[in-house]
Tab-separated table of C-alpha atoms and ligand atoms in Angstrom:
chain	number	residue	atom	x	y	z
A	1	MET	CA	97.572	130.983	97.110
A	2	VAL	CA	95.376	130.640	94.043
A	3	THR	CA	97.978	132.480	92.012
A	4	ALA	CA	100.753	130.396	93.517
A	5	ALA	CA	98.787	127.316	92.487
A	6	LEU	CA	98.396	128.570	88.961
A	7	CYS	CA	102.092	129.356	88.812
A	8	SER	CA	103.182	125.904	89.875
A	9	GLN	CA	100.506	124.211	87.769
A	10	PHE	CA	100.777	126.041	84.520
A	11	MET	CA	104.316	127.331	84.451
A	12	PRO	CA	105.559	124.535	82.183
A	13	VAL	CA	102.812	125.405	79.694
A	14	ARG	CA	103.660	129.093	79.831
A	15	GLN	CA	107.296	128.283	79.228
A	16	LEU	CA	106.311	126.303	76.167
A	17	VAL	CA	104.145	128.964	74.565
A	18	MET	CA	106.320	131.919	75.577
A	19	PRO	CA	109.835	130.542	75.223
A	20	PHE	CA	111.500	133.950	75.473
A	21	ARG	CA	109.853	135.174	78.640
A	22	PRO	CA	110.197	132.457	81.290
A	23	LEU	CA	112.271	134.619	83.641
A	24	ALA	CA	109.672	137.391	83.824
A	25	PHE	CA	106.979	134.828	84.571
A	26	LEU	CA	109.135	133.135	87.200
A	27	LEU	CA	109.664	136.468	88.971
A	28	LEU	CA	105.929	137.209	88.858
A	29	CYS	CA	105.220	133.794	90.420
A	30	PHE	CA	107.843	134.299	93.085
A	31	SER	CA	106.574	137.702	94.181
A	32	LEU	CA	102.921	136.634	94.199
A	33	SER	CA	103.538	133.444	96.171
A	34	ALA	CA	105.761	135.279	98.676
A	35	GLN	CA	102.990	137.821	99.253
A	36	SER	CA	100.360	135.181	99.860
A	37	ARG	CA	102.332	132.516	101.675
A	38	VAL	CA	99.809	132.351	104.521
A	39	THR	CA	96.170	131.629	103.748
A	40	ALA	CA	93.189	131.615	106.115
A	41	ILE	CA	90.058	129.711	105.138
A	42	ARG	CA	86.897	130.793	106.926
A	43	ALA	CA	83.444	129.239	106.940
A	44	ALA	CA	80.405	129.155	109.211
A	45	ARG	CA	81.508	125.811	110.694
A	46	MET	CA	83.957	122.923	110.466
A	47	PHE	CA	84.098	119.167	110.991
A	48	ALA	CA	87.746	118.566	111.858
A	49	GLY	CA	87.559	114.755	111.848
A	50	THR	CA	89.008	114.625	115.372
A	51	GLY	CA	85.582	114.031	116.962
A	52	THR	CA	81.956	113.639	115.971
A	53	THR	CA	80.806	117.255	116.181
A	54	VAL	CA	80.749	120.347	114.044
A	55	THR	CA	82.280	123.474	115.627
A	56	GLN	CA	81.593	127.139	114.897
A	57	PRO	CA	83.062	129.062	113.239
A	58	GLY	CA	85.395	127.200	110.871
A	59	LEU	CA	88.879	128.663	110.509
A	60	VAL	CA	92.043	126.994	109.230
A	61	ILE	CA	95.380	128.782	108.695
A	62	ILE	CA	97.637	127.344	105.971
A	63	ALA	CA	101.316	127.965	105.285
A	64	ASP	CA	103.636	126.160	102.853
A	65	GLY	CA	101.025	123.594	101.907
A	66	LYS	CA	100.384	122.502	105.477
A	67	ILE	CA	97.880	123.345	108.181
A	68	GLN	CA	99.577	125.861	110.481
A	69	SER	CA	96.737	126.131	112.994
A	70	VAL	CA	93.045	125.436	113.405
A	71	GLY	CA	91.202	128.442	114.795
A	72	GLY	CA	92.367	132.066	115.094
A	73	PRO	CA	93.878	134.558	115.055
A	74	VAL	CA	94.340	135.296	111.349
A	75	PRO	CA	97.962	136.418	110.820
A	76	GLU	CA	98.492	139.886	109.407
A	77	GLY	CA	98.980	139.870	105.651
A	78	ALA	CA	97.287	136.496	105.211
A	79	THR	CA	95.069	135.898	102.198
A	80	VAL	CA	91.572	135.220	103.533
A	81	ILE	CA	89.194	132.927	101.682
A	82	ASP	CA	85.712	133.347	103.174
A	83	LEU	CA	83.339	130.547	102.167
A	84	GLY	CA	80.302	131.835	104.096
A	85	ASP	CA	77.569	129.369	105.079
A	86	ALA	CA	79.633	126.242	104.510
A	87	THR	CA	81.352	123.503	106.526
A	88	LEU	CA	85.094	122.888	106.251
A	89	LEU	CA	86.153	119.227	106.322
A	90	PRO	CA	89.357	117.240	105.841
A	91	GLY	CA	89.808	116.249	102.181
A	92	PHE	CA	87.762	113.109	101.506
A	93	ILE	CA	89.528	109.753	101.047
A	94	ASP	CA	88.299	106.889	98.851
A	95	ALA	CA	90.042	103.621	99.747
A	96	HIS	CA	88.861	101.750	96.645
A	97	THR	CA	89.051	103.297	93.179
A	98	HIS	CA	90.085	102.276	89.654
A	99	LEU	CA	90.939	105.624	88.060
A	100	SER	CA	92.517	103.978	85.021
A	101	MET	CA	89.311	102.139	84.162
A	102	ALA	CA	86.277	103.660	82.458
A	103	PHE	CA	82.671	103.351	83.588
A	104	ASP	CA	80.610	101.917	80.739
A	105	ARG	CA	76.953	100.926	80.844
A	106	ASP	CA	77.547	98.407	78.041
A	107	TYR	CA	79.494	95.549	79.697
A	108	SER	CA	80.261	93.525	76.566
A	109	GLY	CA	80.992	96.597	74.452
A	110	ALA	CA	83.348	97.888	77.134
A	111	ARG	CA	85.341	94.630	77.156
A	112	LEU	CA	85.878	94.937	73.418
A	113	ALA	CA	86.668	98.656	73.639
A	114	ALA	CA	89.313	97.939	76.293
A	115	LEU	CA	91.012	95.582	73.817
A	116	SER	CA	90.924	98.110	70.978
A	117	ARG	CA	92.071	101.173	72.893
A	118	THR	CA	95.767	102.027	72.970
A	119	VAL	CA	97.464	102.350	76.345
A	120	PRO	CA	98.121	106.098	75.814
A	121	GLU	CA	94.410	106.677	75.140
A	122	SER	CA	93.465	104.843	78.325
A	123	ALA	CA	96.036	106.912	80.215
A	124	ILE	CA	94.695	110.190	78.835
A	125	ARG	CA	91.151	109.161	79.784
A	126	ALA	CA	92.418	108.280	83.267
A	127	THR	CA	93.555	111.884	83.777
A	128	GLU	CA	89.947	113.009	83.310
A	129	ASN	CA	88.774	110.455	85.915
A	130	ALA	CA	91.420	111.747	88.338
A	131	LYS	CA	90.318	115.354	87.826
A	132	ARG	CA	86.643	114.541	88.402
A	133	THR	CA	87.521	112.679	91.588
A	134	LEU	CA	89.549	115.590	92.956
A	135	MET	CA	86.862	118.156	92.073
A	136	ALA	CA	84.340	116.021	93.997
A	137	GLY	CA	86.429	116.646	97.123
A	138	PHE	CA	88.354	113.376	97.168
A	139	THR	CA	91.925	114.559	97.709
A	140	THR	CA	93.336	111.042	98.299
A	141	VAL	CA	92.511	107.644	96.800
A	142	ARG	CA	93.826	104.129	97.169
A	143	ASP	CA	93.686	102.801	93.605
A	144	VAL	CA	93.370	99.036	93.809
A	145	GLY	CA	93.912	97.480	90.410
A	146	SER	CA	95.092	98.759	87.054
A	147	SER	CA	96.843	97.497	83.934
A	148	ASP	CA	99.832	98.567	81.851
A	149	PHE	CA	101.138	100.655	84.803
A	150	ILE	CA	98.664	103.450	84.008
A	151	ASP	CA	98.105	103.920	87.761
A	152	VAL	CA	101.842	104.459	88.350
A	153	GLY	CA	102.052	106.956	85.485
A	154	LEU	CA	98.970	108.802	86.683
A	155	ARG	CA	100.204	108.994	90.282
A	156	ASN	CA	103.601	110.284	89.191
A	157	SER	CA	102.088	112.862	86.830
A	158	ILE	CA	99.775	114.143	89.571
A	159	ASN	CA	102.652	114.326	92.062
A	160	ALA	CA	104.724	116.253	89.514
A	161	GLY	CA	101.883	118.771	89.013
A	162	VAL	CA	101.433	117.833	85.343
A	163	VAL	CA	97.716	116.980	85.726
A	164	PRO	CA	95.267	117.695	88.564
A	165	GLY	CA	94.187	114.703	90.631
A	166	PRO	CA	94.036	113.211	94.097
A	167	ARG	CA	97.015	111.870	96.015
A	168	MET	CA	97.185	108.230	94.893
A	169	LEU	CA	98.353	105.049	96.522
A	170	VAL	CA	98.528	102.550	93.661
A	171	SER	CA	98.671	98.767	93.478
A	172	VAL	CA	99.750	98.022	89.858
A	173	HIS	CA	98.137	94.608	89.043
A	174	ALA	CA	95.796	93.038	91.553
A	175	LEU	CA	97.008	89.497	92.331
A	176	GLY	CA	94.714	86.507	91.787
A	177	SER	CA	94.551	83.002	90.370
A	178	THR	CA	94.213	81.643	86.824
A	179	GLY	CA	90.630	82.139	85.671
A	180	GLY	CA	89.811	84.180	88.766
A	181	HIS	CA	88.410	87.676	89.222
A	182	CYS	CA	91.816	89.309	88.626
A	183	ASP	CA	92.700	87.304	85.496
A	184	ASP	CA	91.970	89.782	82.690
A	185	SER	CA	92.096	87.043	80.029
A	186	ALA	CA	89.180	85.091	81.572
A	187	GLY	CA	86.265	84.836	79.164
A	188	PHE	CA	88.420	85.019	76.016
A	189	ARG	CA	89.476	81.969	73.945
A	190	PRO	CA	92.788	80.222	74.789
A	191	ASN	CA	95.886	81.638	73.054
A	192	LEU	CA	94.079	84.795	71.900
A	193	PHE	CA	96.807	86.868	73.563
A	194	GLY	CA	99.642	84.526	72.458
A	195	ARG	CA	100.516	83.379	75.974
A	196	GLU	CA	98.859	82.444	79.237
A	197	THR	CA	98.661	85.201	81.868
A	198	GLY	CA	101.261	84.915	84.651
A	199	PRO	CA	102.710	86.691	87.699
A	200	LYS	CA	103.677	89.787	85.691
A	201	ASP	CA	99.980	90.174	84.818
A	202	GLY	CA	98.984	89.564	88.438
A	203	VAL	CA	98.082	85.890	87.904
A	204	ILE	CA	99.716	83.517	90.425
A	205	ASN	CA	99.297	79.827	91.225
A	206	SER	CA	101.694	79.088	94.082
A	207	PRO	CA	103.177	80.817	97.148
A	208	GLU	CA	106.441	81.257	95.224
A	209	GLN	CA	104.650	83.003	92.351
A	210	ALA	CA	102.757	85.095	94.900
A	211	ARG	CA	106.008	86.383	96.428
A	212	TYR	CA	107.462	87.062	92.986
A	213	ALA	CA	104.361	89.009	91.914
A	214	VAL	CA	104.436	91.134	95.082
A	215	ARG	CA	108.129	91.932	94.504
A	216	TYR	CA	107.478	92.645	90.805
A	217	ASN	CA	104.623	95.064	91.601
A	218	ILE	CA	106.697	96.878	94.203
A	219	LYS	CA	109.706	97.028	91.879
A	220	TYR	CA	107.573	98.943	89.370
A	221	GLY	CA	105.891	101.328	91.783
A	222	ALA	CA	103.181	99.692	93.920
A	223	ASP	CA	102.360	101.514	97.176
A	224	VAL	CA	99.871	98.848	98.265
A	225	ILE	CA	99.235	95.201	97.357
A	226	LYS	CA	95.738	94.186	96.246
A	227	THR	CA	94.620	90.587	95.923
A	228	CYS	CA	91.479	88.813	94.774
A	229	ALA	CA	90.653	86.238	97.441
A	230	THR	CA	87.272	85.257	95.959
A	231	GLY	CA	85.267	85.472	92.776
A	232	GLY	CA	83.762	88.768	91.694
A	233	VAL	CA	80.632	90.328	90.238
A	234	LEU	CA	81.972	91.628	86.924
A	235	SER	CA	84.299	88.719	86.040
A	236	PRO	CA	82.653	86.710	83.249
A	237	THR	CA	83.422	83.085	84.178
A	238	ASP	CA	83.524	82.644	87.982
A	239	ASP	CA	81.087	82.397	90.868
A	240	VAL	CA	80.999	85.511	93.011
A	241	ASP	CA	81.656	83.874	96.377
A	242	THR	CA	84.115	80.990	95.816
A	243	PRO	CA	87.633	81.179	97.329
A	244	GLN	CA	90.241	81.695	94.574
A	245	LEU	CA	93.535	81.585	96.471
A	246	THR	CA	94.830	79.027	98.959
A	247	GLN	CA	95.753	79.888	102.530
A	248	ALA	CA	99.433	79.429	101.640
A	249	GLU	CA	99.153	81.793	98.652
A	250	LEU	CA	97.464	84.497	100.727
A	251	ASP	CA	99.987	84.011	103.558
A	252	ALA	CA	102.790	84.536	101.030
A	253	ILE	CA	101.213	87.662	99.516
A	254	VAL	CA	100.576	89.351	102.852
A	255	SER	CA	103.857	88.405	104.543
A	256	GLU	CA	105.932	89.495	101.541
A	257	ALA	CA	104.017	92.783	101.232
A	258	HIS	CA	104.309	93.528	104.940
A	259	ALA	CA	108.012	92.660	104.941
A	260	LEU	CA	108.439	95.292	102.230
A	261	ARG	CA	106.327	97.785	104.270
A	262	ARG	CA	103.270	97.728	102.019
A	263	LYS	CA	99.706	97.383	103.252
A	264	THR	CA	97.384	94.838	101.706
A	265	ALA	CA	93.760	94.771	100.541
A	266	ALA	CA	91.718	91.713	99.596
A	267	HIS	CA	88.774	91.756	97.247
A	268	ALA	CA	86.501	89.205	98.970
A	269	HIS	CA	82.766	88.609	98.567
A	270	GLY	CA	82.544	85.071	100.004
A	271	ALA	CA	83.187	84.247	103.659
A	272	GLU	CA	85.703	81.406	103.159
A	273	GLY	CA	88.104	83.397	100.959
A	274	ALA	CA	87.753	86.395	103.283
A	275	LYS	CA	88.636	84.269	106.330
A	276	ARG	CA	91.793	83.007	104.632
A	277	ALA	CA	92.786	86.621	103.886
A	278	ILE	CA	91.992	87.742	107.456
A	279	ARG	CA	94.034	84.833	108.880
A	280	ALA	CA	96.909	85.835	106.599
A	281	GLY	CA	96.835	89.287	108.220
A	282	ILE	CA	95.238	91.293	105.413
A	283	ASP	CA	94.701	94.982	106.270
A	284	SER	CA	91.285	95.349	104.655
A	285	ILE	CA	88.479	93.287	103.171
A	286	GLU	CA	86.986	94.953	100.096
A	287	HIS	CA	83.237	94.464	99.400
A	288	GLY	CA	82.692	91.729	102.042
A	289	THR	CA	79.274	91.001	100.587
A	290	PHE	CA	78.641	87.528	102.018
A	291	LEU	CA	80.700	87.735	105.222
A	292	ASP	CA	79.266	85.564	107.987
A	293	ASP	CA	79.351	86.358	111.706
A	294	GLU	CA	82.562	84.362	112.221
A	295	ALA	CA	84.386	86.399	109.559
A	296	LEU	CA	83.107	89.678	111.031
A	297	GLN	CA	84.176	88.584	114.520
A	298	MET	CA	87.660	87.737	113.220
A	299	MET	CA	87.865	91.198	111.633
A	300	HIS	CA	86.750	92.866	114.833
A	301	ASP	CA	89.262	90.936	116.929
A	302	ARG	CA	92.197	91.593	114.589
A	303	GLY	CA	91.306	95.166	113.646
A	304	THR	CA	90.824	94.303	109.958
A	305	TYR	CA	89.033	97.088	108.068
A	306	LEU	CA	85.905	96.590	105.986
A	307	VAL	CA	85.528	98.670	102.799
A	308	PRO	CA	81.909	97.997	101.736
A	309	THR	CA	81.793	99.749	98.282
A	310	LEU	CA	78.021	100.342	98.455
A	311	ALA	CA	78.222	102.910	95.634
A	312	THR	CA	78.633	100.055	93.134
A	313	ARG	CA	74.848	99.584	93.102
A	314	THR	CA	74.349	102.958	91.419
A	315	GLY	CA	76.408	101.852	88.419
A	316	LEU	CA	75.202	98.242	88.398
A	317	ALA	CA	71.586	99.458	88.265
A	318	GLU	CA	72.101	101.319	84.994
A	319	SER	CA	74.383	98.789	83.244
A	320	LYS	CA	73.611	96.057	80.706
A	321	PHE	CA	75.124	92.651	81.605
A	322	PRO	CA	75.138	89.090	80.234
A	323	PRO	CA	72.873	86.768	82.299
A	324	LEU	CA	75.619	85.279	84.595
A	325	VAL	CA	76.966	88.701	85.553
A	326	GLN	CA	73.456	90.128	86.031
A	327	LYS	CA	72.605	87.273	88.400
A	328	LYS	CA	75.769	87.894	90.439
A	329	ALA	CA	75.121	91.657	90.556
A	330	ASP	CA	71.555	91.165	91.812
A	331	LEU	CA	72.684	88.703	94.479
A	332	ALA	CA	75.488	90.971	95.704
A	333	VAL	CA	73.438	94.159	95.915
A	334	LYS	CA	70.717	92.294	97.840
A	335	SER	CA	73.214	91.138	100.505
A	336	GLN	CA	75.315	94.284	101.070
A	337	ASP	CA	73.118	96.260	103.467
A	338	ALA	CA	72.431	93.425	105.902
A	339	MET	CA	76.169	92.620	106.036
A	340	VAL	CA	77.112	96.243	106.796
A	341	LYS	CA	74.491	96.384	109.570
A	342	ARG	CA	75.956	93.221	111.151
A	343	ALA	CA	79.488	94.622	110.812
A	344	LEU	CA	78.408	97.837	112.550
A	345	ALA	CA	76.747	95.860	115.356
A	346	LYS	CA	80.013	93.936	115.879
A	347	GLY	CA	82.087	97.131	115.900
A	348	VAL	CA	84.153	96.284	112.795
A	349	LYS	CA	86.189	99.271	111.577
A	350	ILE	CA	84.698	100.598	108.327
A	351	ALA	CA	86.538	102.821	105.836
A	352	LEU	CA	84.934	104.528	102.851
A	353	GLY	CA	85.635	102.978	99.471
A	354	THR	CA	83.465	103.043	96.380
A	355	ASP	CA	84.906	100.919	93.534
A	356	ALA	CA	84.843	103.965	91.243
A	357	ALA	CA	84.676	102.790	87.589
A	358	VAL	CA	81.843	100.377	88.450
A	359	TYR	CA	79.812	103.633	88.599
A	360	PRO	CA	80.712	107.030	86.999
A	361	HIS	CA	83.901	108.672	88.350
A	362	GLY	CA	83.284	111.754	90.472
A	363	ASN	CA	80.121	110.481	92.189
A	364	ASN	CA	82.165	109.035	95.074
A	365	ALA	CA	80.326	111.022	97.770
A	366	VAL	CA	77.184	108.942	97.304
A	367	GLU	CA	78.918	106.402	99.580
A	368	PHE	CA	78.519	108.721	102.602
A	369	ALA	CA	74.728	108.667	102.231
A	370	LEU	CA	74.599	104.906	101.551
A	371	MET	CA	76.633	104.154	104.697
A	372	THR	CA	74.315	106.410	106.698
A	373	ALA	CA	71.294	104.563	105.294
A	374	ASP	CA	72.827	101.331	106.660
A	375	GLY	CA	72.928	102.706	110.205
A	376	MET	CA	76.053	104.838	110.516
A	377	SER	CA	75.543	108.302	111.983
A	378	PRO	CA	76.420	111.132	109.554
A	379	ALA	CA	79.535	111.851	111.684
A	380	GLN	CA	80.574	108.176	111.578
A	381	SER	CA	80.300	108.097	107.802
A	382	LEU	CA	82.298	111.353	107.496
A	383	LEU	CA	85.001	109.803	109.698
A	384	ALA	CA	84.989	106.645	107.534
A	385	GLY	CA	85.863	108.864	104.559
A	386	THR	CA	88.493	110.946	106.395
A	387	ALA	CA	90.265	109.956	109.636
A	388	VAL	CA	89.469	106.221	109.539
A	389	ALA	CA	90.447	105.858	105.881
A	390	SER	CA	93.714	107.733	106.515
A	391	ASP	CA	94.514	105.166	109.192
A	392	LEU	CA	93.803	102.246	106.821
A	393	LEU	CA	96.114	103.858	104.247
A	394	GLY	CA	98.860	104.317	106.855
A	395	LEU	CA	98.745	108.095	106.291
A	396	SER	CA	97.108	109.291	109.527
A	397	SER	CA	100.150	111.389	110.432
A	398	GLN	CA	99.772	113.326	107.156
A	399	ILE	CA	96.079	113.541	106.213
A	400	GLY	CA	92.579	112.677	107.459
A	401	THR	CA	91.915	115.458	109.981
A	402	LEU	CA	92.121	119.242	110.176
A	403	THR	CA	95.076	119.293	112.564
A	404	ALA	CA	98.156	121.533	112.723
A	405	GLY	CA	101.112	119.986	110.898
A	406	LYS	CA	99.076	117.915	108.431
A	407	GLN	CA	98.806	118.457	104.680
A	408	ALA	CA	96.377	121.245	103.829
A	409	ASP	CA	93.794	118.942	102.220
A	410	ILE	CA	90.561	120.827	102.886
A	411	VAL	CA	87.114	120.678	101.317
A	412	ALA	CA	83.909	122.596	101.992
A	413	VAL	CA	80.263	121.708	101.504
A	414	PRO	CA	77.291	124.084	101.759
A	415	GLY	CA	75.270	124.013	104.999
A	416	ASN	CA	75.833	121.384	107.676
A	417	PRO	CA	76.516	117.789	106.534
A	418	LEU	CA	75.527	116.425	109.963
A	419	ASP	CA	71.981	117.675	109.214
A	420	ASN	CA	72.044	116.386	105.641
A	421	ILE	CA	74.815	113.967	104.672
A	422	LYS	CA	73.909	114.307	100.967
A	423	LEU	CA	75.532	117.773	101.024
A	424	THR	CA	78.858	115.906	100.666
A	425	GLY	CA	77.842	115.533	97.009
A	426	SER	CA	77.790	119.329	96.542
A	427	VAL	CA	81.408	120.274	97.290
A	428	VAL	CA	82.100	123.997	96.712
A	429	PHE	CA	85.784	124.197	97.642
A	430	VAL	CA	88.755	121.853	97.212
A	431	MET	CA	92.310	122.435	98.414
A	432	LYS	CA	95.034	119.779	98.191
A	433	GLY	CA	98.436	120.361	99.717
A	434	GLY	CA	97.641	124.074	100.077
A	435	VAL	CA	96.696	124.466	96.396
A	436	VAL	CA	93.134	125.565	95.579
A	437	TYR	CA	91.599	123.427	92.811
A	438	ARG	CA	87.973	124.513	93.198
A	439	ASN	CA	86.344	127.554	94.765
A	440	GLU	CA	82.776	128.415	93.896
A	441	ARG	CA	82.171	130.691	96.818
A	442	SER	CA	84.436	133.674	97.100
A	443	SER	CA	87.103	135.924	95.814
A	444	SER	CA	89.921	136.114	98.318
A	445	SER	CA	90.948	139.240	100.200
A	446	GLN	CA	93.973	140.404	102.127
A	447	GLN	CA	93.796	140.580	105.951
B	1	LIG	ZN1	87.446	97.166	92.724
């Protein structure tokens, strides 16, 4: 399987550097992948994501990129990967990333750097963020806000096997109002960019513009529609909790997206903006920092997901901000934990999402421990980052659990993560779609 992975991954490169020998290499790939079509992954235990327990031993049989069976027997001729004292889990899912954006401790410097950098440079840097995320065990992400279509290009390049990275659902531009959290020109002088931002940049100011922007995003590759229903922490000119879209605008965004079979996510810190998004039928509330009990009850009753993004505090703590942004960051971090505890008490569905780029890419697993610190059991937090998140993404028939017929997205951590959830940060094995991207434990053998 490892060889098959290398063949599919690096064949184009080999063809480039050895232009006269592609056929020989093709034949080598064919014979090796035919030999090792079935792979068995063994470990001391597994957390399949179908319940809240760990079972012993862990054994998953993989054929043609999919899970053929969970448990024995190991078919004759299968390649066996034995990971020893480790726990197999479904590939982790992060429902809130920004792989095309860089983490930078210097807020003001980063805003200037983003203006100086060419789009190709940003895209090349994004490939490194994608690789780090995959190697951390996150085999799927929902990427909720990008610029210049870098997210679309990255997703397509990953799907084509050009660069390693997680499966991506992308949103193109997040949709918000003039001067709001999603207006990238906020904080710069008028006319600096030669024109005012509009629907093609994700900036809308009427239900009609909202529908146009949804259609425009989908036309150019959006899998999911993201909107900014309230102010944000890192935007330089707004308050963090004010509503930024009207009920009619949010209704238009969600109904148009749903009509075109796309799920929706709303960035919302304040309760009023969140309630408008929930009423509109939004699929998830991102951050949710200042949600009141009424908003949480509405989410519970309608099955709206909460994506708390607690990991943001790790990046905010080490960053340098102007006074307004620092004040908003302090206020938000102070309110997050109490809100998550109230959401848990109400039984609101919670999916793992981290806001990667607000903290360094690849540290996504810290969210598991932060959710556990807020009162989730270790199993609940693992489910939030696997089965529950796959449901929010609309991909539960394909990923999220170790179940026969699903994509072979499998990770392993040392020891037992139910005893120590922080072990999710020490991934030793990553397989996506049957291809091994990381294996620090074993050489494989033939059964
Ligand atoms: Zn975000």
